[in-house]
mmCIF file of C-alpha atoms in Angstrom:
data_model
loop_
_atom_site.group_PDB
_atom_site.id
_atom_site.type_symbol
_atom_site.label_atom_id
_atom_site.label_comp_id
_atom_site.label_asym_id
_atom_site.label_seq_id
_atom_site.Cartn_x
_atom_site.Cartn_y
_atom_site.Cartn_z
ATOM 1 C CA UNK A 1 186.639 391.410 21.528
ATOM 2 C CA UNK A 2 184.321 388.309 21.234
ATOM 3 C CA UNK A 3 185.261 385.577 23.365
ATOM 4 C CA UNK A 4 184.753 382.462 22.045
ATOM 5 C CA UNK A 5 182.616 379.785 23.970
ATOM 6 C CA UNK A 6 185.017 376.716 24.750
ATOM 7 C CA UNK A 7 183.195 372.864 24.963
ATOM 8 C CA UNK A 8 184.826 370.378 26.668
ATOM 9 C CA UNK A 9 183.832 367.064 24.835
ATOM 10 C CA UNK A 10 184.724 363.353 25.998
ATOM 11 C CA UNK A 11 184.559 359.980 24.628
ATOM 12 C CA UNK A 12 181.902 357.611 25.457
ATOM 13 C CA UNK A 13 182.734 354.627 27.162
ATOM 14 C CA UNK A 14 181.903 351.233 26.408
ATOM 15 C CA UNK A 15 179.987 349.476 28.281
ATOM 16 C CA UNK A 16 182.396 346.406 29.304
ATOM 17 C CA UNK A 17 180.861 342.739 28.778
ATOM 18 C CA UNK A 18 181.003 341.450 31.997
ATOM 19 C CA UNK A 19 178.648 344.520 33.100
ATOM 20 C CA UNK A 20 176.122 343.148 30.795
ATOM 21 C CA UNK A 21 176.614 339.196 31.324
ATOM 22 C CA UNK A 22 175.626 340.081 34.750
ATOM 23 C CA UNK A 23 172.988 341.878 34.427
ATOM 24 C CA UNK A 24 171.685 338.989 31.962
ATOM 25 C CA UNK A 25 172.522 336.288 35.058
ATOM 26 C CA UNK A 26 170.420 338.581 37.459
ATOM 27 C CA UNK A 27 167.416 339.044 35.019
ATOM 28 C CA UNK A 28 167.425 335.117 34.582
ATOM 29 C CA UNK A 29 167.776 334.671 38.165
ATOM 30 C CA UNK A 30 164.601 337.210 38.504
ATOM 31 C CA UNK A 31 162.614 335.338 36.154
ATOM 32 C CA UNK A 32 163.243 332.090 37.533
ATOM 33 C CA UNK A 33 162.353 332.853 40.952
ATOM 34 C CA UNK A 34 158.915 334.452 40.055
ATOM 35 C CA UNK A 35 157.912 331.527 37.848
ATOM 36 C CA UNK A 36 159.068 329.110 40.814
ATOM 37 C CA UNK A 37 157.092 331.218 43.018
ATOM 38 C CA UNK A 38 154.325 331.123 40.738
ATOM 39 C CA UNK A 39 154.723 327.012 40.403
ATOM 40 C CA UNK A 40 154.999 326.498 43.478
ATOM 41 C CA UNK A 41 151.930 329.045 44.519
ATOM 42 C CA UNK A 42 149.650 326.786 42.031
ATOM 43 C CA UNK A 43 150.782 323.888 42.994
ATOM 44 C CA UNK A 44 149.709 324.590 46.713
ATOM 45 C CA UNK A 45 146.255 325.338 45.314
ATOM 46 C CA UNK A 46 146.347 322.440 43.406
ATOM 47 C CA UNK A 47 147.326 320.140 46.103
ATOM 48 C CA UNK A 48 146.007 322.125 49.386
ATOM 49 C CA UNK A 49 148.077 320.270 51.698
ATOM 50 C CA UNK A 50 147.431 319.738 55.186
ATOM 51 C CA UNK A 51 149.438 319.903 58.172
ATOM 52 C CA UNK A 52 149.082 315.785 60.084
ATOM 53 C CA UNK A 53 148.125 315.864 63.906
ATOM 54 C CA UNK A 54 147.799 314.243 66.618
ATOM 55 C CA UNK A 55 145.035 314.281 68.874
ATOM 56 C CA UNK A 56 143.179 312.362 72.025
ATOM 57 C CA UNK A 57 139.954 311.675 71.033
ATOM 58 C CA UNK A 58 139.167 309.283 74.447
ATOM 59 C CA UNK A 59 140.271 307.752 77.334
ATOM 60 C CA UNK A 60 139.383 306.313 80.753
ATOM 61 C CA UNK A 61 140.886 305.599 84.090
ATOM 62 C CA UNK A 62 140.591 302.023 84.446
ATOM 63 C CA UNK A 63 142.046 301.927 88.069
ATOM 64 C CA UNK A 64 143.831 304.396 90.522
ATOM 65 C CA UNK A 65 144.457 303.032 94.191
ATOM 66 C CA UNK A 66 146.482 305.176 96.767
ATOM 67 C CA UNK A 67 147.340 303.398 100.342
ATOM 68 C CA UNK A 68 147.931 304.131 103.802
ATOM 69 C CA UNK A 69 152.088 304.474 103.292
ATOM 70 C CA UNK A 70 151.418 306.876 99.912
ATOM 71 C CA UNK A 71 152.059 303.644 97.373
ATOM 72 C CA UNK A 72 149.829 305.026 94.351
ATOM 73 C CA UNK A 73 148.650 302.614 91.618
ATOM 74 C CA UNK A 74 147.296 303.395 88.179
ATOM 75 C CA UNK A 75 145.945 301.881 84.748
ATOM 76 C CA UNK A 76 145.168 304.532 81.777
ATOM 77 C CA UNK A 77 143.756 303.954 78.944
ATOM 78 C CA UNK A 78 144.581 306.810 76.512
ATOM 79 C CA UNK A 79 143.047 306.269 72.480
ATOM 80 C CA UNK A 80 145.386 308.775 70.417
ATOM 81 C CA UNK A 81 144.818 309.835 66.791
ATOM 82 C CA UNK A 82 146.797 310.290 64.147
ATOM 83 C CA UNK A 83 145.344 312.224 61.546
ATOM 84 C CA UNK A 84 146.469 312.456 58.024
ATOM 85 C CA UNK A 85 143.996 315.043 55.945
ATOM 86 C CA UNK A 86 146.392 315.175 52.598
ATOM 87 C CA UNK A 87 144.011 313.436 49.874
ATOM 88 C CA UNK A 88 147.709 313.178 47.723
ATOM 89 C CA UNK A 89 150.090 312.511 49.830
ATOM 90 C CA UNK A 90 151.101 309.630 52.841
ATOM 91 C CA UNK A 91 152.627 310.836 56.119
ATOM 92 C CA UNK A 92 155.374 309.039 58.099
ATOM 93 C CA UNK A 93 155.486 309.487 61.925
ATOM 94 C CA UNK A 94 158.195 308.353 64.080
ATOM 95 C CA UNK A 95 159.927 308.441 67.399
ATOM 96 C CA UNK A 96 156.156 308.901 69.077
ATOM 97 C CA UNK A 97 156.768 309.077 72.667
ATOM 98 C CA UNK A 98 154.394 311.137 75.365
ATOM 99 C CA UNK A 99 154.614 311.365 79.184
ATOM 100 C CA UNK A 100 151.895 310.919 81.430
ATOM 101 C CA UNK A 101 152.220 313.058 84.720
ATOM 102 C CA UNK A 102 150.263 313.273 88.194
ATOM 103 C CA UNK A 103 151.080 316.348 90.210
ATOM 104 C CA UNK A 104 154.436 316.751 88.501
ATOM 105 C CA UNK A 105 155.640 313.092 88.825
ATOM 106 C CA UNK A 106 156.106 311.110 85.732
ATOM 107 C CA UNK A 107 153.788 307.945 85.763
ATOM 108 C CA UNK A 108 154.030 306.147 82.692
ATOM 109 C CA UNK A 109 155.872 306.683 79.082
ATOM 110 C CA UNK A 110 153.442 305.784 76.118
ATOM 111 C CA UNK A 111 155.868 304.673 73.024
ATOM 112 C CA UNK A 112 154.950 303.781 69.016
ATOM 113 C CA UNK A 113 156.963 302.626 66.460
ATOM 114 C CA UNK A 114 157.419 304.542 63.232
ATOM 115 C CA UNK A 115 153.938 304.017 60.950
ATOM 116 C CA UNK A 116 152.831 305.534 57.896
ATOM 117 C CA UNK A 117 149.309 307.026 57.505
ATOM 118 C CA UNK A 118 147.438 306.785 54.209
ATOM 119 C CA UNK A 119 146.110 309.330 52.294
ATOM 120 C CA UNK A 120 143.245 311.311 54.109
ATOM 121 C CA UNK A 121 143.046 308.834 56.467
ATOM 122 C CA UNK A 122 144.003 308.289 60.343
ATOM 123 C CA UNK A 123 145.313 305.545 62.650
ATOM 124 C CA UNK A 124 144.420 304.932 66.112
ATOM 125 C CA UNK A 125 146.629 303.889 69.013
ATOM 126 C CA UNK A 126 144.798 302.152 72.194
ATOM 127 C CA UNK A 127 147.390 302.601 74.938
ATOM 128 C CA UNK A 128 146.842 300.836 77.957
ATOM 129 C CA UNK A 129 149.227 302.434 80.371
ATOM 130 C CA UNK A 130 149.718 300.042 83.520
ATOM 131 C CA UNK A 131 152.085 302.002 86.340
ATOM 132 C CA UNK A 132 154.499 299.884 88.561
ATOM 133 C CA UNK A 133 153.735 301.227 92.289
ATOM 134 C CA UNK A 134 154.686 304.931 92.858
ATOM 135 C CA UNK A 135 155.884 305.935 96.118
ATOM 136 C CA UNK A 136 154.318 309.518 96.707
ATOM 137 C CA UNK A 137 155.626 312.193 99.178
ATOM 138 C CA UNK A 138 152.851 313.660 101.548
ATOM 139 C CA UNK A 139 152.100 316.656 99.699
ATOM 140 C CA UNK A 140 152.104 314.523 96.625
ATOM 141 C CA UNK A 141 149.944 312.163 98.487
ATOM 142 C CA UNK A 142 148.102 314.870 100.141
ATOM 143 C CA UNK A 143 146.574 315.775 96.650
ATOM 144 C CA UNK A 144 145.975 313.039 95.248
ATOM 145 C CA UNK A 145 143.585 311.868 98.260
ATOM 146 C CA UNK A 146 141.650 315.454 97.281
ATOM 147 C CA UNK A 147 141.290 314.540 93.802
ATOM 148 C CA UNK A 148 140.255 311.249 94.524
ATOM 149 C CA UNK A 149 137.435 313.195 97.077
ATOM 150 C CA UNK A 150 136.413 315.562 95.011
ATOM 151 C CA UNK A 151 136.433 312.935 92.040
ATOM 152 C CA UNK A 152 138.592 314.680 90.047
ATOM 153 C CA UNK A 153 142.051 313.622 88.956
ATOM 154 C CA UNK A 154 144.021 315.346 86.861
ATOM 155 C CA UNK A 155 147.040 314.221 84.147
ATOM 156 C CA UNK A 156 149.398 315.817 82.513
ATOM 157 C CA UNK A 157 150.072 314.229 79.000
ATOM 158 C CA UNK A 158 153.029 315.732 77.226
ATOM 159 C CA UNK A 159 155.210 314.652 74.040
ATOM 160 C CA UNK A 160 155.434 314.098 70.614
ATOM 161 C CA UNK A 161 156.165 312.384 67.441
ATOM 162 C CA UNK A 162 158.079 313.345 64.063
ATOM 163 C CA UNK A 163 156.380 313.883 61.006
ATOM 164 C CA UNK A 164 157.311 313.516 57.257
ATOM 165 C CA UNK A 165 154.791 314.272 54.236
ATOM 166 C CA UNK A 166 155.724 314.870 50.602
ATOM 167 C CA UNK A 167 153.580 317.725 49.205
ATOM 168 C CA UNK A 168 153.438 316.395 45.595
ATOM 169 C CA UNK A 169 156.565 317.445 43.465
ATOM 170 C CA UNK A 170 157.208 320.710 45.707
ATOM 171 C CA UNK A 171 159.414 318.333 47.872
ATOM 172 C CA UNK A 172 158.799 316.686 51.539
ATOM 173 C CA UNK A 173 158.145 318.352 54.952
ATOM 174 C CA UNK A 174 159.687 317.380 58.528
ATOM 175 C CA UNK A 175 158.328 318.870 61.529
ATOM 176 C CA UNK A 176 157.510 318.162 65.257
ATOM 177 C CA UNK A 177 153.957 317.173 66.411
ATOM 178 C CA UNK A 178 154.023 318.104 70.120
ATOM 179 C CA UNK A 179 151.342 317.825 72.421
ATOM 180 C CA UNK A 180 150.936 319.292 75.832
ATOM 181 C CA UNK A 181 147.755 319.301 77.586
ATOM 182 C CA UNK A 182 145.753 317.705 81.049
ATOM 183 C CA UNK A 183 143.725 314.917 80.570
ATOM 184 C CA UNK A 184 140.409 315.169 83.246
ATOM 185 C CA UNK A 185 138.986 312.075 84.803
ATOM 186 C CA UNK A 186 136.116 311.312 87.382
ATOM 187 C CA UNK A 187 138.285 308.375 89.557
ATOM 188 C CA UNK A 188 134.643 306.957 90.601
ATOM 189 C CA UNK A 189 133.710 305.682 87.267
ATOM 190 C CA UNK A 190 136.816 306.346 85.446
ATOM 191 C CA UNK A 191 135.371 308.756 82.913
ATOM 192 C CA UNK A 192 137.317 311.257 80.553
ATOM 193 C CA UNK A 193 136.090 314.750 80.492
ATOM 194 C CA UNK A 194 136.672 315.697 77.320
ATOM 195 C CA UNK A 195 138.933 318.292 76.008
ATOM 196 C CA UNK A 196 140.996 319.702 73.100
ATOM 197 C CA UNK A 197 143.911 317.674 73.212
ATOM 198 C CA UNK A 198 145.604 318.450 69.513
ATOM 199 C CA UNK A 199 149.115 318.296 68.450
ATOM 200 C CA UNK A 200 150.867 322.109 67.134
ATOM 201 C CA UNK A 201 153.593 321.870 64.848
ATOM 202 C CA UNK A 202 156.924 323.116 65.473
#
């Protein structure tokens, strides 16, 4: 007795419309993101933008006197850059304040008010940072009369300022210029060794 073969058959489904609406929305979503990618990828070539600074490029200690009771007196002069490389775009700094420190004690503040910087260009701040009389403790004290005998006296510069650039039509940019470095003087003729002193973003 033959036995017949038995199929089982079923119906094909349609594919239901919302299925394929989203698949359209995530294909135009693809697409849209590669050629903003690819946009935004020439227009950095286009444009090359770079990242504003800060940066000491000179100073000089015009006067540092230490007494008998541990009364220390200073005048700075610190000449701070602010450096704008973007041939197509201005930058915007503001709230530029820095610290300058002696052995761990604050000395002076050195403050600007917000200022724009043309394209690739710079602008230069002169600070002349005058101290009020600083009472030192004797270890403070202590090393300070070493620098000052070994002529070499050593600050401690640290802050920052805020910066804004627009990078064309790809939008504007905030970020944080912060310095942090020691600024090296002779106290006998008030020279400034010089040293990399330049801002890093953050």
């Amino acid at each position: 007795m033959d036995r017949k073969s038995k199929f089982s058959t079923s119906r094909e489904r349609a594919t239901n419309p919302l299925v394929w609406c989203a698949a359209i929305i995530c294909t135009v979503l693809t697409v849209a993101v590669i050629i903003a990618g690819i946009v935004t990828f020439i227009g950095y070539l286009v444009i090359h933008p770079r990242v504003p600074y800060v940066s000491v490029i000179d100073a000089h200690l015009d006067r540092i006197q230490l007494d008998y009771a541990g009364i220390l007196e200073i005048q700075v002069t610190i000449l701070i850059r602010a450096q704008n490389g973007n041939q197509k775009a201005h930058a915007s700094f503001s709230e530029s304040t820095y610290t300058l420190g002696l052995n761990g004690r604050v000395v002076a503040q050195l403050v600007a008010s917000p200022f724009e910087v043309g394209k690739n260009s710079s602008v230069d701040f002169n600070y002349v940072v005058p101290s009020s009389p600083i009472p030192l403790g004797p270890e403070q004290a202590e090393d300070v009369d070493m620098g000052l005998k070994s002529d070499e006296i050593i600050f401690d510069l640290k802050g920052g300022s805020r910066v804004r650039w627009r990078i064309g039509h790809l939008g504007s940019v905030r970020f944080l210029c912060r310095l942090d470095c020691q600024l090296r003087f002779h106290p006998l003729n008030g020279t400034y060794v010089p040293s990399r002193c330049t801002s890093k973003t953050k």
